[in-house]
């Protein structure tokens, strides 16, 4: 049965060519995908396949060379408040408290000070940091900083949240806890999420669907539906269904890695 939810993000035949002096590098070619409203979709692929480049194009930080990207049917022509972004680096203002870091994104929404404060406190509580309103980034652990970054991105209610390997810099235990936190926040907020990762386990554990990208030039090699029940816990990673999906994705990525090596050896 087809998914009745409306399409939130559409990428159609996206191509990106970087030109440096007289040399051209095709980073993406004929990349097409869709993300439905309320979905959590992950993208995995070999290093250098263009995952982060594509996400930055959705964010409007990089222009397409060809093809189209639309959010809610509107072409992406630059950055906008309909897209929240969370990077691997925390990108917090070190001179602002956690509460003020979140309130910063609300300044342009013409909200009263009390409304800004209430929204910021709600999302700070949502990510489990109630009581840390007056803490500065330097006083927080890496995982706590990323929680603030997620709260800030959610605070202005974006149509889609874009996450570029947000847990990549964290230790393994903290990373697992952050994945569980993200699923709880996503379940409550119902925000559409497009999540880039190089970790296959993470991609499966989080996602409704996983897109596997080819080696450069990046395009979608396979779309895999993750039918694991929700809510999810780490016992699920030992299940036969989880391991079957992991095996399929690992084989696809290995194929692309070997193809990339073979092509580089011919140059």
mmCIF file of C-alpha atoms in Angstrom:
data_model
loop_
_atom_site.group_PDB
_atom_site.id
_atom_site.type_symbol
_atom_site.label_atom_id
_atom_site.label_comp_id
_atom_site.label_asym_id
_atom_site.label_seq_id
_atom_site.Cartn_x
_atom_site.Cartn_y
_atom_site.Cartn_z
ATOM 1 C CA UNK A 1 0.000 0.000 0.000
ATOM 2 C CA UNK A 2 1.357 3.410 -0.955
ATOM 3 C CA UNK A 3 2.184 5.979 1.722
ATOM 4 C CA UNK A 4 -0.672 8.543 1.890
ATOM 5 C CA UNK A 5 1.464 11.285 3.435
ATOM 6 C CA UNK A 6 2.159 14.294 1.192
ATOM 7 C CA UNK A 7 5.574 14.827 -0.345
ATOM 8 C CA UNK A 8 7.674 17.266 1.662
ATOM 9 C CA UNK A 9 10.945 17.200 -0.318
ATOM 10 C CA UNK A 10 11.520 16.341 -3.961
ATOM 11 C CA UNK A 11 14.864 16.174 -5.769
ATOM 12 C CA UNK A 12 14.658 15.539 -9.515
ATOM 13 C CA UNK A 13 17.673 14.771 -11.744
ATOM 14 C CA UNK A 14 20.000 16.854 -9.575
ATOM 15 C CA UNK A 15 23.474 17.430 -10.997
ATOM 16 C CA UNK A 16 26.365 19.292 -9.383
ATOM 17 C CA UNK A 17 29.605 20.140 -11.127
ATOM 18 C CA UNK A 18 32.412 21.893 -9.258
ATOM 19 C CA UNK A 19 34.796 23.905 -11.405
ATOM 20 C CA UNK A 20 38.271 24.771 -10.108
ATOM 21 C CA UNK A 21 40.394 26.635 -12.650
ATOM 22 C CA UNK A 22 40.055 24.524 -15.800
ATOM 23 C CA UNK A 23 39.109 21.277 -14.075
ATOM 24 C CA UNK A 24 35.576 19.991 -13.629
ATOM 25 C CA UNK A 25 34.464 17.481 -10.985
ATOM 26 C CA UNK A 26 31.009 15.946 -11.265
ATOM 27 C CA UNK A 27 29.911 15.446 -7.647
ATOM 28 C CA UNK A 28 26.270 14.477 -8.272
ATOM 29 C CA UNK A 29 24.493 13.330 -11.412
ATOM 30 C CA UNK A 30 20.843 12.443 -12.037
ATOM 31 C CA UNK A 31 20.076 12.201 -8.310
ATOM 32 C CA UNK A 32 16.370 11.877 -7.598
ATOM 33 C CA UNK A 33 14.542 11.144 -4.340
ATOM 34 C CA UNK A 34 11.489 12.020 -2.282
ATOM 35 C CA UNK A 35 10.836 12.495 1.424
ATOM 36 C CA UNK A 36 7.279 12.461 2.743
ATOM 37 C CA UNK A 37 5.876 14.633 5.501
ATOM 38 C CA UNK A 38 6.770 13.279 8.937
ATOM 39 C CA UNK A 39 9.296 10.748 7.626
ATOM 40 C CA UNK A 40 12.777 10.179 8.986
ATOM 41 C CA UNK A 41 14.918 9.302 5.969
ATOM 42 C CA UNK A 42 18.633 8.555 6.034
ATOM 43 C CA UNK A 43 21.264 8.645 3.277
ATOM 44 C CA UNK A 44 24.397 6.499 3.314
ATOM 45 C CA UNK A 45 27.193 5.932 0.831
ATOM 46 C CA UNK A 46 30.926 5.751 0.313
ATOM 47 C CA UNK A 47 33.178 8.570 1.479
ATOM 48 C CA UNK A 48 33.150 11.361 -1.094
ATOM 49 C CA UNK A 49 29.927 10.247 -2.806
ATOM 50 C CA UNK A 50 28.320 13.660 -2.340
ATOM 51 C CA UNK A 51 25.985 13.034 0.643
ATOM 52 C CA UNK A 52 26.855 16.276 2.410
ATOM 53 C CA UNK A 53 26.971 18.205 -0.863
ATOM 54 C CA UNK A 54 23.402 17.163 -1.586
ATOM 55 C CA UNK A 55 22.216 18.107 1.907
ATOM 56 C CA UNK A 56 23.771 21.560 1.528
ATOM 57 C CA UNK A 57 21.964 21.934 -1.768
ATOM 58 C CA UNK A 58 18.661 21.148 -0.037
ATOM 59 C CA UNK A 59 19.594 23.741 2.588
ATOM 60 C CA UNK A 60 20.204 26.281 -0.180
ATOM 61 C CA UNK A 61 23.858 26.725 0.745
ATOM 62 C CA UNK A 62 25.054 25.347 -2.629
ATOM 63 C CA UNK A 63 23.381 25.875 -6.014
ATOM 64 C CA UNK A 64 22.454 23.019 -8.319
ATOM 65 C CA UNK A 65 24.143 22.821 -11.715
ATOM 66 C CA UNK A 66 21.049 21.132 -13.152
ATOM 67 C CA UNK A 67 17.861 19.533 -11.901
ATOM 68 C CA UNK A 68 15.413 20.752 -9.275
ATOM 69 C CA UNK A 69 14.976 20.589 -5.498
ATOM 70 C CA UNK A 70 11.618 21.541 -3.996
ATOM 71 C CA UNK A 71 10.302 21.761 -0.436
ATOM 72 C CA UNK A 72 6.505 21.789 -0.185
ATOM 73 C CA UNK A 73 6.372 22.325 -3.941
ATOM 74 C CA UNK A 74 8.516 25.473 -3.836
ATOM 75 C CA UNK A 75 11.920 25.492 -5.572
ATOM 76 C CA UNK A 76 14.938 25.876 -3.296
ATOM 77 C CA UNK A 77 16.780 29.020 -4.375
ATOM 78 C CA UNK A 78 18.716 29.754 -1.197
ATOM 79 C CA UNK A 79 18.591 29.318 2.590
ATOM 80 C CA UNK A 80 15.219 29.715 4.256
ATOM 81 C CA UNK A 81 13.428 29.273 7.591
ATOM 82 C CA UNK A 82 11.524 26.276 6.198
ATOM 83 C CA UNK A 83 14.752 24.244 6.532
ATOM 84 C CA UNK A 84 16.598 23.710 9.810
ATOM 85 C CA UNK A 85 20.204 22.502 9.704
ATOM 86 C CA UNK A 86 22.254 20.571 12.253
ATOM 87 C CA UNK A 87 25.927 20.032 11.446
ATOM 88 C CA UNK A 88 28.507 17.681 12.942
ATOM 89 C CA UNK A 89 30.124 20.718 14.570
ATOM 90 C CA UNK A 90 27.864 22.302 17.141
ATOM 91 C CA UNK A 91 27.819 25.852 15.679
ATOM 92 C CA UNK A 92 26.698 27.409 18.970
ATOM 93 C CA UNK A 93 27.528 30.967 19.958
ATOM 94 C CA UNK A 94 30.031 30.576 22.826
ATOM 95 C CA UNK A 95 29.081 33.913 24.401
ATOM 96 C CA UNK A 96 25.375 32.985 24.709
ATOM 97 C CA UNK A 97 23.713 30.704 27.247
ATOM 98 C CA UNK A 98 21.903 27.594 26.043
ATOM 99 C CA UNK A 99 18.569 29.379 26.338
ATOM 100 C CA UNK A 100 19.815 32.430 24.434
ATOM 101 C CA UNK A 101 21.360 30.243 21.729
ATOM 102 C CA UNK A 102 17.901 28.817 21.060
ATOM 103 C CA UNK A 103 16.149 32.182 21.329
ATOM 104 C CA UNK A 104 18.570 33.654 18.782
ATOM 105 C CA UNK A 105 16.747 31.966 15.876
ATOM 106 C CA UNK A 106 13.422 33.397 17.070
ATOM 107 C CA UNK A 107 14.486 37.044 16.880
ATOM 108 C CA UNK A 108 13.137 37.557 13.346
ATOM 109 C CA UNK A 109 9.736 36.029 14.066
ATOM 110 C CA UNK A 110 8.309 39.135 15.723
ATOM 111 C CA UNK A 111 7.487 37.255 18.873
ATOM 112 C CA UNK A 112 7.198 38.851 22.269
ATOM 113 C CA UNK A 113 10.068 38.216 24.646
ATOM 114 C CA UNK A 114 7.890 35.985 26.807
ATOM 115 C CA UNK A 115 6.852 33.889 23.774
ATOM 116 C CA UNK A 116 10.487 33.476 22.732
ATOM 117 C CA UNK A 117 11.369 32.380 26.224
ATOM 118 C CA UNK A 118 8.513 29.863 26.386
ATOM 119 C CA UNK A 119 9.388 28.313 23.011
ATOM 120 C CA UNK A 120 13.083 28.083 23.859
ATOM 121 C CA UNK A 121 12.356 26.464 27.231
ATOM 122 C CA UNK A 122 9.951 23.979 25.623
ATOM 123 C CA UNK A 123 12.572 22.716 23.172
ATOM 124 C CA UNK A 124 15.317 22.745 25.769
ATOM 125 C CA UNK A 125 13.105 20.522 27.897
ATOM 126 C CA UNK A 126 12.252 18.367 24.858
ATOM 127 C CA UNK A 127 15.944 17.496 24.371
ATOM 128 C CA UNK A 128 16.402 16.778 28.066
ATOM 129 C CA UNK A 129 18.297 19.909 29.136
ATOM 130 C CA UNK A 130 15.857 21.524 31.550
ATOM 131 C CA UNK A 131 17.937 23.116 34.283
ATOM 132 C CA UNK A 132 20.786 24.067 31.926
ATOM 133 C CA UNK A 133 19.201 27.290 30.677
ATOM 134 C CA UNK A 134 22.013 29.480 32.026
ATOM 135 C CA UNK A 135 24.915 27.209 31.046
ATOM 136 C CA UNK A 136 27.362 28.317 28.352
ATOM 137 C CA UNK A 137 28.587 25.965 25.583
ATOM 138 C CA UNK A 138 32.013 25.649 27.222
ATOM 139 C CA UNK A 139 30.301 24.143 30.269
ATOM 140 C CA UNK A 140 28.544 21.416 28.258
ATOM 141 C CA UNK A 141 29.663 18.019 26.972
ATOM 142 C CA UNK A 142 29.673 17.273 23.262
ATOM 143 C CA UNK A 143 26.370 15.441 23.451
ATOM 144 C CA UNK A 144 24.754 18.273 25.392
ATOM 145 C CA UNK A 145 25.970 20.839 22.858
ATOM 146 C CA UNK A 146 24.413 18.824 20.054
ATOM 147 C CA UNK A 147 21.158 18.669 21.999
ATOM 148 C CA UNK A 148 21.147 22.462 22.111
ATOM 149 C CA UNK A 149 21.839 22.573 18.356
ATOM 150 C CA UNK A 150 18.883 20.253 17.710
ATOM 151 C CA UNK A 151 16.609 22.291 19.993
ATOM 152 C CA UNK A 152 17.641 25.488 18.215
ATOM 153 C CA UNK A 153 16.942 23.979 14.792
ATOM 154 C CA UNK A 154 13.486 22.818 15.896
ATOM 155 C CA UNK A 155 12.556 26.041 17.673
ATOM 156 C CA UNK A 156 11.444 27.933 14.582
ATOM 157 C CA UNK A 157 9.377 24.967 13.390
ATOM 158 C CA UNK A 158 11.057 24.195 10.042
ATOM 159 C CA UNK A 159 9.250 22.198 7.376
ATOM 160 C CA UNK A 160 12.204 19.810 7.288
ATOM 161 C CA UNK A 161 15.201 19.236 9.537
ATOM 162 C CA UNK A 162 18.481 18.519 7.726
ATOM 163 C CA UNK A 163 21.120 16.679 9.759
ATOM 164 C CA UNK A 164 24.668 16.237 8.436
ATOM 165 C CA UNK A 165 26.355 13.453 10.438
ATOM 166 C CA UNK A 166 25.345 15.244 13.665
ATOM 167 C CA UNK A 167 26.627 12.488 15.958
ATOM 168 C CA UNK A 168 29.838 11.711 14.091
ATOM 169 C CA UNK A 169 32.109 13.469 16.586
ATOM 170 C CA UNK A 170 30.628 11.759 19.655
ATOM 171 C CA UNK A 171 31.912 8.681 21.446
ATOM 172 C CA UNK A 172 30.042 5.426 20.807
ATOM 173 C CA UNK A 173 27.991 5.429 24.024
ATOM 174 C CA UNK A 174 26.940 9.069 23.693
ATOM 175 C CA UNK A 175 26.116 8.494 20.048
ATOM 176 C CA UNK A 176 23.713 5.692 20.917
ATOM 177 C CA UNK A 177 22.008 7.836 23.532
ATOM 178 C CA UNK A 178 21.677 10.695 21.043
ATOM 179 C CA UNK A 179 20.086 8.394 18.479
ATOM 180 C CA UNK A 180 17.495 7.314 21.038
ATOM 181 C CA UNK A 181 16.935 10.951 22.011
ATOM 182 C CA UNK A 182 16.436 11.967 18.379
ATOM 183 C CA UNK A 183 13.790 9.279 17.896
ATOM 184 C CA UNK A 184 11.909 10.481 20.982
ATOM 185 C CA UNK A 185 12.098 14.117 19.854
ATOM 186 C CA UNK A 186 11.028 13.178 16.326
ATOM 187 C CA UNK A 187 8.074 11.153 17.624
ATOM 188 C CA UNK A 188 6.850 14.118 19.660
ATOM 189 C CA UNK A 189 7.584 16.912 17.175
ATOM 190 C CA UNK A 190 6.541 14.993 14.012
ATOM 191 C CA UNK A 191 9.190 16.953 12.121
ATOM 192 C CA UNK A 192 10.323 15.643 8.737
ATOM 193 C CA UNK A 193 14.017 14.695 8.953
ATOM 194 C CA UNK A 194 16.638 14.002 6.289
ATOM 195 C CA UNK A 195 19.696 12.552 8.001
ATOM 196 C CA UNK A 196 23.162 11.995 6.478
ATOM 197 C CA UNK A 197 25.426 9.366 8.048
ATOM 198 C CA UNK A 198 28.297 7.040 7.169
ATOM 199 C CA UNK A 199 27.212 4.588 9.889
ATOM 200 C CA UNK A 200 25.004 1.815 8.476
ATOM 201 C CA UNK A 201 23.667 0.745 11.893
ATOM 202 C CA UNK A 202 22.669 4.324 12.652
ATOM 203 C CA UNK A 203 20.994 4.724 9.267
ATOM 204 C CA UNK A 204 18.842 1.617 9.779
ATOM 205 C CA UNK A 205 18.058 2.227 13.450
ATOM 206 C CA UNK A 206 16.707 5.723 12.797
ATOM 207 C CA UNK A 207 15.033 5.498 9.426
ATOM 208 C CA UNK A 208 11.714 4.804 7.792
ATOM 209 C CA UNK A 209 13.672 4.504 4.545
ATOM 210 C CA UNK A 210 17.361 4.418 3.654
ATOM 211 C CA UNK A 211 18.752 5.801 0.403
ATOM 212 C CA UNK A 212 22.070 4.238 -0.611
ATOM 213 C CA UNK A 213 24.175 6.447 -2.873
ATOM 214 C CA UNK A 214 26.608 5.365 -5.547
ATOM 215 C CA UNK A 215 30.238 6.435 -5.574
ATOM 216 C CA UNK A 216 31.008 9.734 -7.299
ATOM 217 C CA UNK A 217 29.245 11.006 -9.255
ATOM 218 C CA UNK A 218 26.629 10.408 -6.604
ATOM 219 C CA UNK A 219 23.172 9.180 -7.488
ATOM 220 C CA UNK A 220 20.656 6.978 -5.717
ATOM 221 C CA UNK A 221 21.688 3.345 -6.104
ATOM 222 C CA UNK A 222 18.961 1.778 -3.984
ATOM 223 C CA UNK A 223 15.995 2.790 -1.821
ATOM 224 C CA UNK A 224 15.412 0.446 1.121
ATOM 225 C CA UNK A 225 12.306 0.510 3.293
ATOM 226 C CA UNK A 226 12.944 -0.182 6.970
ATOM 227 C CA UNK A 227 9.911 -2.029 8.322
ATOM 228 C CA UNK A 228 11.269 -2.513 11.846
ATOM 229 C CA UNK A 229 8.553 -1.662 14.389
ATOM 230 C CA UNK A 230 8.623 1.509 16.463
ATOM 231 C CA UNK A 231 9.497 2.475 19.136
ATOM 232 C CA UNK A 232 12.959 0.995 18.611
ATOM 233 C CA UNK A 233 15.634 -0.087 21.049
ATOM 234 C CA UNK A 234 19.103 -1.491 20.665
ATOM 235 C CA UNK A 235 17.972 -5.081 21.140
ATOM 236 C CA UNK A 236 16.484 -4.651 17.684
ATOM 237 C CA UNK A 237 19.967 -4.388 16.179
ATOM 238 C CA UNK A 238 20.436 -8.088 16.929
ATOM 239 C CA UNK A 239 17.274 -9.130 15.115
ATOM 240 C CA UNK A 240 17.370 -11.129 11.889
ATOM 241 C CA UNK A 241 15.484 -8.401 10.012
ATOM 242 C CA UNK A 242 17.921 -5.686 11.089
ATOM 243 C CA UNK A 243 20.933 -7.800 10.147
ATOM 244 C CA UNK A 244 19.417 -8.649 6.767
ATOM 245 C CA UNK A 245 18.988 -4.947 5.952
ATOM 246 C CA UNK A 246 22.500 -4.228 7.204
ATOM 247 C CA UNK A 247 23.929 -6.982 5.008
ATOM 248 C CA UNK A 248 22.155 -5.612 1.926
ATOM 249 C CA UNK A 249 23.369 -2.061 2.512
ATOM 250 C CA UNK A 250 26.919 -3.157 3.362
ATOM 251 C CA UNK A 251 27.124 -5.134 0.098
ATOM 252 C CA UNK A 252 25.853 -2.145 -1.901
ATOM 253 C CA UNK A 253 28.408 0.212 -0.338
ATOM 254 C CA UNK A 254 31.197 -2.315 -0.830
ATOM 255 C CA UNK A 255 30.314 -2.599 -4.523
ATOM 256 C CA UNK A 256 30.576 1.150 -4.886
ATOM 257 C CA UNK A 257 33.840 1.321 -2.932
ATOM 258 C CA UNK A 258 35.411 -1.305 -5.192
ATOM 259 C CA UNK A 259 34.112 0.487 -8.284
ATOM 260 C CA UNK A 260 35.563 3.763 -7.050
ATOM 261 C CA UNK A 261 38.963 2.165 -6.434
ATOM 262 C CA UNK A 262 38.930 0.525 -9.864
ATOM 263 C CA UNK A 263 38.130 3.814 -11.576
ATOM 264 C CA UNK A 264 40.849 5.685 -9.679
ATOM 265 C CA UNK A 265 43.421 3.087 -10.714
ATOM 266 C CA UNK A 266 42.595 3.710 -14.368
ATOM 267 C CA UNK A 267 43.332 7.424 -14.087
#
